[in-house]
């Protein structure tokens, strides 16, 4: 596998989403760098907040990732960007699906393990296209 393999990094990103669906704190913690920073509509969050959202179990009911693009930034550093169509567990009964574009920075550690260092969500605003 090359250093910058879109399929591999997308698979890692899917593991983060799968942890949010299953409520798997250990998987979420393993995939995020200690200095992880998330930038969301609600503000900034570190690794503790990202993992902590799983204290009560799953937070995502289902998701679909599409339109993935990869931008290599340097040795062992790559930006993955994609569209996420998803639904929160708390809104499952309301049928309130959400869509956003995500930019996710992944870094390869010295031991070869890739971890998510940074993530930013941008809500989709579309006319005529449902999420």
Short mmCIF file of C-alpha atoms in Angstrom, two decimals:
data_model
loop_
_atom_site.label_atom_id
_atom_site.label_comp_id
_atom_site.label_asym_id
_atom_site.label_seq_id
_atom_site.Cartn_x
_atom_site.Cartn_y
_atom_site.Cartn_z
CA UNK A 1 0.00 0.00 0.00
CA UNK A 2 1.32 3.45 -0.87
CA UNK A 3 1.54 6.13 1.79
CA UNK A 4 -1.52 7.82 0.36
CA UNK A 5 -4.17 5.25 -0.38
CA UNK A 6 -7.68 6.75 -0.65
CA UNK A 7 -9.39 3.41 -0.03
CA UNK A 8 -7.36 2.75 3.12
CA UNK A 9 -7.92 6.20 4.64
CA UNK A 10 -11.61 6.06 3.76
CA UNK A 11 -11.77 2.68 5.51
CA UNK A 12 -10.23 4.26 8.63
CA UNK A 13 -12.75 7.10 8.47
CA UNK A 14 -15.52 4.49 8.18
CA UNK A 15 -14.19 2.93 11.39
CA UNK A 16 -14.67 6.26 13.20
CA UNK A 17 -18.27 6.40 11.94
CA UNK A 18 -18.81 2.74 12.84
CA UNK A 19 -17.67 3.52 16.40
CA UNK A 20 -20.30 6.29 16.56
CA UNK A 21 -22.95 3.80 15.40
CA UNK A 22 -21.93 1.03 17.80
CA UNK A 23 -20.96 3.28 20.72
CA UNK A 24 -17.44 1.77 20.71
CA UNK A 25 -15.37 4.18 22.83
CA UNK A 26 -12.20 2.08 22.53
CA UNK A 27 -12.26 2.15 18.73
CA UNK A 28 -12.92 5.90 18.66
CA UNK A 29 -10.08 6.50 21.11
CA UNK A 30 -7.66 4.31 19.12
CA UNK A 31 -8.42 6.11 15.85
CA UNK A 32 -7.99 9.66 17.18
CA UNK A 33 -4.63 11.26 17.93
CA UNK A 34 -4.19 12.51 21.49
CA UNK A 35 -4.06 16.09 20.16
CA UNK A 36 -7.17 15.62 17.96
CA UNK A 37 -9.13 18.80 17.24
CA UNK A 38 -12.66 18.79 15.85
CA UNK A 39 -14.30 21.92 14.47
CA UNK A 40 -18.07 21.73 14.37
CA UNK A 41 -21.05 24.07 14.13
CA UNK A 42 -21.21 23.84 17.94
CA UNK A 43 -17.55 24.83 18.37
CA UNK A 44 -14.24 23.10 19.06
CA UNK A 45 -13.82 19.66 20.60
CA UNK A 46 -10.80 17.64 21.60
CA UNK A 47 -10.34 13.89 21.76
CA UNK A 48 -11.93 13.69 25.22
CA UNK A 49 -15.13 15.34 23.98
CA UNK A 50 -15.28 13.22 20.81
CA UNK A 51 -14.85 9.99 22.75
CA UNK A 52 -17.00 11.27 25.63
CA UNK A 53 -20.05 11.65 23.39
CA UNK A 54 -20.20 7.83 23.45
CA UNK A 55 -20.63 7.66 27.24
CA UNK A 56 -24.32 6.97 26.72
CA UNK A 57 -23.83 4.61 23.79
CA UNK A 58 -24.33 5.09 20.06
CA UNK A 59 -24.90 8.62 18.76
CA UNK A 60 -25.33 7.87 15.04
CA UNK A 61 -28.16 5.68 13.73
CA UNK A 62 -26.78 5.24 10.21
CA UNK A 63 -24.50 6.95 7.70
CA UNK A 64 -23.26 6.88 4.12
CA UNK A 65 -19.99 8.40 2.92
CA UNK A 66 -19.52 9.49 -0.69
CA UNK A 67 -17.60 11.87 -2.98
CA UNK A 68 -14.29 11.09 -1.27
CA UNK A 69 -11.14 12.92 -2.29
CA UNK A 70 -7.62 12.64 -0.91
CA UNK A 71 -5.02 15.40 -0.78
CA UNK A 72 -1.49 14.30 0.25
CA UNK A 73 0.09 17.08 2.32
CA UNK A 74 3.53 15.69 3.09
CA UNK A 75 5.25 12.58 4.36
CA UNK A 76 2.68 10.65 6.38
CA UNK A 77 0.06 13.42 6.32
CA UNK A 78 -3.09 13.45 4.17
CA UNK A 79 -6.40 15.32 4.04
CA UNK A 80 -9.47 13.20 3.34
CA UNK A 81 -12.57 15.09 2.24
CA UNK A 82 -15.98 13.53 1.69
CA UNK A 83 -19.73 13.94 1.97
CA UNK A 84 -21.54 12.29 4.88
CA UNK A 85 -25.28 11.65 4.85
CA UNK A 86 -26.27 10.53 8.32
CA UNK A 87 -28.83 10.51 11.08
CA UNK A 88 -28.40 11.00 14.82
CA UNK A 89 -29.79 8.37 17.16
CA UNK A 90 -31.70 11.09 19.02
CA UNK A 91 -33.47 12.14 15.81
CA UNK A 92 -34.18 8.73 14.34
CA UNK A 93 -37.88 8.96 15.17
CA UNK A 94 -38.07 12.41 13.54
CA UNK A 95 -36.56 11.20 10.24
CA UNK A 96 -34.21 14.20 10.38
CA UNK A 97 -31.30 13.17 8.17
CA UNK A 98 -28.30 15.46 7.96
CA UNK A 99 -25.70 16.01 5.27
CA UNK A 100 -22.28 17.60 5.59
CA UNK A 101 -18.91 17.77 3.95
CA UNK A 102 -16.08 16.63 6.17
CA UNK A 103 -12.38 17.46 5.98
CA UNK A 104 -10.39 14.96 7.99
CA UNK A 105 -6.61 15.17 8.49
CA UNK A 106 -4.87 11.83 9.00
CA UNK A 107 -1.27 11.35 10.18
CA UNK A 108 0.83 8.20 9.98
CA UNK A 109 2.76 7.53 13.18
CA UNK A 110 6.30 6.12 13.29
CA UNK A 111 4.84 2.64 13.94
CA UNK A 112 2.79 2.90 10.71
CA UNK A 113 -0.58 3.43 12.42
CA UNK A 114 -2.73 6.19 10.92
CA UNK A 115 -4.65 8.43 13.33
CA UNK A 116 -7.14 11.23 12.83
CA UNK A 117 -5.53 14.51 13.87
CA UNK A 118 -8.19 17.04 12.80
CA UNK A 119 -11.75 17.04 11.49
CA UNK A 120 -14.04 19.84 10.36
CA UNK A 121 -17.70 19.49 9.39
CA UNK A 122 -19.45 21.85 6.97
CA UNK A 123 -23.24 21.47 6.68
CA UNK A 124 -24.52 20.92 3.13
CA UNK A 125 -26.77 23.56 1.74
CA UNK A 126 -28.37 22.29 -1.42
CA UNK A 127 -31.37 23.12 -3.50
CA UNK A 128 -33.21 20.25 -5.14
CA UNK A 129 -30.99 17.52 -3.66
CA UNK A 130 -32.17 15.60 -0.64
CA UNK A 131 -29.81 14.32 2.02
#
